[in-house]
Structure formats: structure tokens, C-alpha cells
Amino acid sequence: MNKVTQLFHTRDELLLGHYTSLENPGLFKGKFGLCLYFFEAFQQCEELKYQHAAEHLLQEGYNFIHQNPMPTSFDNGLAGIAWGINQLIKRGYLEGNADELLMEIDTILFKVISEKTNELEFGLKRGILGYLIYILDRVSVQPKNAPEKVNSEIFTSLAVLLINRIHLMAEENRGNFTEPKEFNLFWDLPNYLYVLGEINRLNIMPNKTRQMIRNISPLLLSLIPQNLGNCLSLLYGMSKVAHEDWSAHTRLLQEKLNSASITSFRLANKSLYVENGLSGLILLDKQVGLEIDDWKGLFNDEKNVQLAMQHLEKSEYWRATEKNPENEMGFIYGITGIHYALLFLKQIKDPQHE
């Protein structure tokens, strides 16, 4: 058993031993983030304990959101939960029709988006970018019958409303496009580019999309992030849009990262989270590989895998979680996201599932 697999199984007992104590149903800190992880772990490891845990969390979370008032944001509200459920359906983990299973949630989201668009902030966690990620995910599914077509048209109209609004906010500099000092997955600029890429792929408002791409181009083509984590994040965002005028700059960012050692990302000892640590880099690296054909992959390098394992094993983070691990069960800010990243490292080191 290699080191990645060994660490995976050792730390996994924390999640399996404490998942029933989770109260928050949300995607970033709660039941649905952990539910996604357990389904993914079951697919890779084929151990029933993961399936049972995932189904338990799914049922508990689904019951909770239909019995209690909830915020509507993406981070720990209905938009993120609905996105998570839709992912389970698309990946075949959950049987059913998204329009039926998500009807009550969608009704609430339709109302909030229609009535409060001008009050929403810009970003992914609690703003328009997060709502768009869910809305566009629903638009991307081809309708199979008349009722589904009607629902798809409603989602498209909501997307148009949000696209117009976020374009205006970007022009008014209301997004945080300045590079953060440290690596942060929620830097608005790469997330804005991700959404632009999805809008472009779905061919929604093509003239507007071209205008948005033109408007953001001067900033992008003058920017080389100082932090390599932010450089990776920007590369991913630009690769989603894949605009021909950006190809030289995209190549420049790619070359800067190709020979990078994990030590050059300047991660603090406890920086393991998806939001701003090693796990976020692992997941980003995986996504960049899906967009760029000749991407070498930071973690296809054996030395970087070894350095990542050393960082994971020696981090003081684990000692800090020993007393109250139930407070560290989140996907974006906790053990769940760290283990989700370990699944990808495990795939690289153990593709045949030992």
C-alpha cells in the first residue's frame, strides 16, 4: 500500500466516525459536501460503508431543507445544495428527475433571483457568480420533453437576467479582480472567467459574451499573478474561455507553472483547505488537465507528490483537529475537502485501485 492510500485510509476514519454529528446541511461546510465526497469514495473504493454514509447524509440533508428555512446562497444555502443534488443526478449516484426533485428549491431561488438581483453581491460564495454556476448547470442539461423544455427556458431567462447584472457590476469594478496576497480559490477574477466560459459554451447571449470578453482582456493580458496558486487559478479560468487572443498569455502562465515545485507555492504549515491550501491546488491541477491537452500536471511529477504527502503528514492542522474533529468536517474548510483531494492523488498513484 503506497503512502497516499495509507494516509487516505487512516484519516478517513475521522469522517466515517463523525459524519452523523453534522448539523449544517450546506455544500461548503455541511452534509451535502460530505455526501458528494462519500459517493465519490464509494465509486473509487467500492466499499459499502461509503455508500451507506452518503445515502444517510443525502436523506438527512434533503429532509432538513424541506423542513427548515434556509439561506439561498451557493456556499451553505439552497443554490449550492441544489447544485450538489444535480451533480449526483448527472453522475448517476441519484435516480430521478432534477425538475421534480428540486422543484421546491428552484421555486425559492426563482423568486429571490427575480426580485433581488440588484441587491446581490458579485462573488461565488454568496453572490451572482454562485447563482450562475447553479443556473448554468441546469441549462446545460438537454430537455427531453415539453415540461423540461419549459423549465429550461425559465433557467435560461434567469441566466440572462444574472448575466446582464454581472456585466454591469464588472464594468463598475464591483468584482474583486485584484490578486489576493495569498492563494485563494474564491478570487473573483478566475471565477468570473469560469462563468464566462460556461456562458460561451452554452451560447447564451453570444454578442454580450463577446463584449464581456473584450472588456476583461486588457486586465488579463497585463496580469501575471505573483502567487503561483493564483497563477494556476487564473490559468484555469482563462482555459475555460479559451479565447484565441489569450492563447499566448495562457501559454506564458502554463510555462511558469510547468516546472514549479510545490515548495514554490509558499503554503503555510496548516494550509490544507480547498479554499486556500494544498487541497485546492490538487483539485485545480486536476481541472486544468481537463481543459489543456498538453498540461503536464503538477502532481504527475513524483517529486511533487512526495512533497505534498510530506506537507499533509507534517501539518500541525491534524493536531488542531484532534479535540473537536466534528468542527472540521467541511468540504471547503475542513477534512472532507482534504480527503476529496486525496482521492485524486490516490487515482494518480493507484489507478488500478489496489
C-alpha positions in Angstrom: 0.0 0.0 0.0 1.5 3.3 -1.1 1.7 6.4 1.2 -1.2 8.2 -0.4 -3.5 5.2 0.1 -2.3 4.6 3.6 -2.9 8.2 4.7 -6.3 8.2 2.9 -7.5 5.2 4.9 -6.0 6.4 8.2 -7.6 9.9 8.1 -10.8 8.6 6.5 -11.9 7.1 9.9 -12.3 10.7 11.2 -15.0 11.3 8.6 -16.7 7.9 9.0 -16.7 8.3 12.7 -18.2 11.8 12.9 -20.4 12.4 9.9 -23.6 11.8 11.8 -22.8 14.8 14.1 -23.1 17.3 11.2 -25.9 19.7 11.6 -25.3 22.2 8.7 -26.8 20.8 5.5 -24.8 23.1 3.2 -22.3 22.3 0.4 -19.2 24.1 1.8 -19.5 23.2 5.5 -22.2 20.6 5.8 -24.0 17.4 4.8 -24.1 17.8 1.1 -20.4 18.5 0.7 -19.6 15.3 2.7 -22.3 13.4 0.8 -20.6 14.2 -2.5 -17.3 13.0 -1.1 -18.7 9.7 0.2 -20.3 8.9 -3.2 -17.0 9.7 -5.0 -15.1 7.5 -2.4 -17.6 4.7 -3.0 -17.1 4.8 -6.7 -13.4 4.6 -6.4 -13.0 2.2 -3.4 -16.2 0.2 -3.9 -16.7 -0.2 -0.1 -20.3 -0.2 1.0 -19.5 1.9 4.1 -19.1 4.9 1.9 -22.4 4.3 0.1 -24.3 3.9 3.3 -22.8 7.1 4.7 -23.6 9.0 1.5 -27.2 7.8 1.4 -27.7 8.7 5.1 -26.4 12.2 4.6 -28.4 12.7 1.4 -31.7 11.7 3.1 -31.0 13.7 6.2 -30.0 16.8 4.2 -32.9 16.5 1.9 -35.4 16.2 4.8 -33.8 19.2 6.6 -34.0 21.7 3.7 -37.7 20.8 3.2 -38.5 21.4 6.9 -36.4 24.4 7.8 -35.8 27.9 6.4 -32.5 28.2 4.6 -30.4 30.9 3.0 -30.2 30.8 -0.8 -26.5 31.4 -1.4 -24.1 28.9 -3.0 -21.8 28.4 -0.1 -24.1 27.0 2.5 -27.5 27.7 1.1 -30.0 26.3 -1.4 -28.1 27.2 -4.6 -25.1 25.1 -3.6 -27.3 22.3 -2.3 -29.3 22.2 -5.5 -26.1 22.2 -7.5 -24.8 19.3 -5.4 -28.1 17.3 -5.9 -27.9 18.0 -9.6 -24.3 16.7 -9.7 -25.4 13.5 -8.0 -28.1 13.0 -10.7 -25.8 13.8 -13.5 -23.1 11.3 -12.2 -25.7 8.6 -11.8 -25.5 8.5 -7.9 -29.1 9.6 -7.5 -32.0 8.4 -9.6 -34.8 10.9 -10.5 -35.7 13.9 -12.5 -34.0 17.1 -11.4 -37.1 19.3 -12.2 -39.1 17.2 -9.8 -36.5 16.6 -7.0 -35.5 20.3 -7.0 -38.9 21.9 -7.6 -39.3 23.5 -4.1 -35.8 24.7 -4.0 -36.0 26.1 -7.6 -39.2 28.0 -6.7 -37.5 29.8 -3.9 -34.4 30.5 -6.0 -36.5 31.8 -8.9 -38.2 34.2 -6.5 -35.0 35.5 -4.9 -33.2 36.0 -8.2 -36.1 37.6 -9.9 -36.9 40.0 -7.1 -33.4 40.7 -5.6 -30.9 40.6 -8.5 -29.9 44.2 -7.9 -29.2 43.5 -4.2 -26.9 40.6 -4.8 -23.1 40.8 -4.4 -20.7 39.8 -7.1 -18.8 36.7 -5.8 -19.2 32.9 -5.8 -19.9 32.2 -2.1 -23.0 34.5 -1.6 -23.4 36.4 -4.9 -24.3 36.2 -8.5 -21.3 34.0 -9.6 -22.6 31.3 -7.3 -26.2 31.5 -8.5 -24.9 31.5 -12.1 -22.9 28.3 -11.5 -26.1 26.5 -10.5 -28.3 28.1 -13.1 -25.9 27.3 -16.0 -25.5 23.8 -14.7 -29.2 23.3 -15.1 -29.3 25.0 -18.6 -26.6 22.6 -19.7 -28.9 19.6 -19.5 -30.7 19.0 -22.7 -34.6 18.8 -22.1 -36.2 15.5 -23.1 -39.9 16.6 -23.1 -42.2 19.6 -23.1 -42.2 20.2 -19.3 -38.4 20.0 -19.2 -38.2 22.4 -22.1 -40.3 25.0 -20.3 -38.1 24.7 -17.2 -35.0 25.0 -19.3 -36.4 28.2 -20.8 -37.1 29.6 -17.3 -33.5 28.8 -16.3 -32.2 30.5 -19.4 -34.2 33.6 -18.7 -32.8 33.7 -15.2 -29.3 33.3 -16.6 -29.9 36.2 -19.0 -31.0 38.4 -16.0 -27.9 37.5 -14.0 -25.5 37.9 -16.9 -26.8 41.4 -17.6 -26.4 42.3 -14.0 -22.9 40.8 -13.5 -21.7 42.5 -16.7 -22.8 45.9 -15.3 -21.1 45.1 -12.0 -17.9 44.1 -13.7 -17.9 47.4 -15.6 -18.5 49.3 -12.3 -15.5 47.4 -10.8 -17.6 45.8 -8.2 -15.9 42.4 -8.5 -12.6 41.9 -6.6 -10.3 41.4 -9.6 -7.1 42.4 -7.7 -4.9 39.4 -7.0 -5.1 38.4 -3.3 -1.8 38.3 -1.4 -2.1 34.5 -0.8 -3.6 31.7 -2.8 -7.4 31.9 -2.6 -9.8 29.8 -4.7 -12.5 32.5 -4.3 -10.6 35.2 -6.1 -13.4 36.8 -8.2 -11.5 37.1 -11.5 -10.9 33.4 -12.2 -14.4 32.5 -11.1 -15.8 35.2 -13.4 -13.8 33.7 -16.2 -15.2 30.2 -15.4 -18.7 31.6 -15.6 -17.9 33.4 -18.9 -16.6 30.1 -20.3 -19.8 28.3 -19.4 -21.9 31.1 -20.9 -19.9 31.0 -24.1 -20.1 27.2 -24.3 -23.9 27.2 -23.9 -24.1 30.0 -26.5 -26.2 32.3 -24.2 -26.2 35.9 -25.3 -23.2 35.5 -27.7 -22.9 39.2 -28.5 -23.0 40.1 -24.8 -20.4 37.4 -24.1 -18.0 38.6 -26.7 -18.4 42.1 -25.3 -17.6 40.9 -21.8 -14.5 39.0 -23.1 -13.3 42.1 -24.9 -13.8 44.2 -21.8 -11.8 41.9 -19.5 -9.0 41.3 -22.0 -6.8 44.4 -21.2 -6.7 43.4 -17.5 -6.0 39.8 -18.2 -3.2 40.3 -20.7 -1.4 42.7 -18.3 -1.6 40.3 -15.3 0.9 37.6 -14.2 -0.1 36.7 -10.7 2.7 36.8 -8.1 1.4 33.8 -6.2 1.7 30.5 -8.1 -1.6 29.2 -6.7 -3.4 32.3 -8.0 -1.5 31.8 -11.3 -2.9 28.3 -11.5 -6.4 29.6 -10.8 -6.1 32.2 -13.4 -4.8 29.7 -16.0 -7.9 27.5 -15.3 -10.3 30.5 -15.7 -8.6 31.6 -19.0 -8.6 28.0 -20.3 -12.4 27.7 -19.7 -12.9 30.7 -22.1 -10.2 29.6 -24.5 -10.2 32.8 -26.4 -7.8 32.8 -29.3 -6.4 36.3 -28.4 -5.5 35.0 -25.0 -3.5 31.9 -26.2 0.0 33.5 -25.9 -0.7 34.7 -22.4 -2.2 31.4 -21.4 0.9 29.7 -22.7 3.1 32.1 -20.6 1.2 31.2 -17.4 1.4 27.5 -18.3 5.2 27.7 -18.8 5.6 29.5 -15.5 3.8 26.6 -13.8 5.1 23.6 -15.7 8.4 23.4 -13.8 7.1 24.6 -10.5 7.8 22.7 -7.3 5.1 22.5 -4.6 7.5 24.3 -2.2 7.4 27.4 -4.5 3.7 27.8 -3.8 4.6 29.0 -0.3 1.9 27.2 1.6 1.9 27.7 5.4 2.2 24.6 7.5 -1.6 24.4 8.3 -2.7 25.3 4.7 -4.5 22.2 3.7 -8.0 23.5 2.9 -9.6 23.6 -0.5 -10.1 27.4 -0.2 -6.5 28.4 0.3 -4.3 25.4 0.7 -2.8 22.2 -0.7 -6.2 20.5 -1.4 -7.3 23.5 -3.6 -4.1 23.2 -5.6 -4.6 19.4 -6.2 -8.2 19.9 -7.3 -7.3 22.9 -9.5 -4.5 20.9 -11.1 -7.0 18.2 -12.0 -9.4 20.6 -13.6 -6.7 22.4 -15.6 -5.7 19.0 -17.0 -9.2 18.5 -18.3 -9.0 21.8 -20.2 -5.4 21.9 -21.6 -4.3 18.9 -23.6 -0.6 19.3 -23.1 -0.8 20.2 -19.4 2.0 18.2 -17.6 0.2 18.2 -14.3 1.8 19.4 -11.1 1.0 16.1 -9.4 2.0 13.9 -12.2 5.5 14.8 -11.0 6.6 12.1 -8.5 8.7 14.7 -6.5 5.6 17.0 -6.1 3.5 14.1 -4.9 6.2 13.3 -2.3 6.3 16.9 -1.2 2.5 17.0 -1.0 2.5 13.9 1.2 5.2 15.4 3.5 3.1 18.6 3.8 0.0 16.6 4.6 1.7 14.3 7.1 3.7 17.0 9.0 1.0 19.6 9.1 0.0 20.9 12.6 -3.6 21.0 11.3 -4.2 17.4 12.3 -3.2 18.1 15.9 -5.5 21.1 16.0 -8.5 18.9 14.9 -8.0 16.1 17.4 -10.1 17.6 20.1 -13.1 18.6 18.0 -12.9 16.9 14.6 -16.7 17.4 14.2 -16.0 21.1 13.8 -13.7 20.4 10.8 -15.9 18.3 8.6 -16.4 20.8 5.8 -15.6 20.5 2.2 -14.1 23.9 1.5 -12.9 24.4 5.1 -12.1 21.0 6.5 -11.3 17.3 6.4 -13.8 16.4 3.7 -12.2 18.6 1.0 -8.7 17.4 2.0 -9.9 13.8 1.5 -11.6 14.6 -1.7 -8.2 15.9 -2.9 -6.5 12.7 -1.6 -8.9 10.7 -3.8 -7.3 12.4 -6.9 -3.8 11.8 -5.6 -4.8 8.2 -5.0 -6.0 7.9 -8.6 -2.6 9.1 -9.8 -0.6 6.7 -7.6 -3.0 3.8 -7.7 -5.0 3.9 -10.9 -5.9 0.2 -10.7 -7.5 0.6 -7.2 -5.2 -1.7 -5.2 
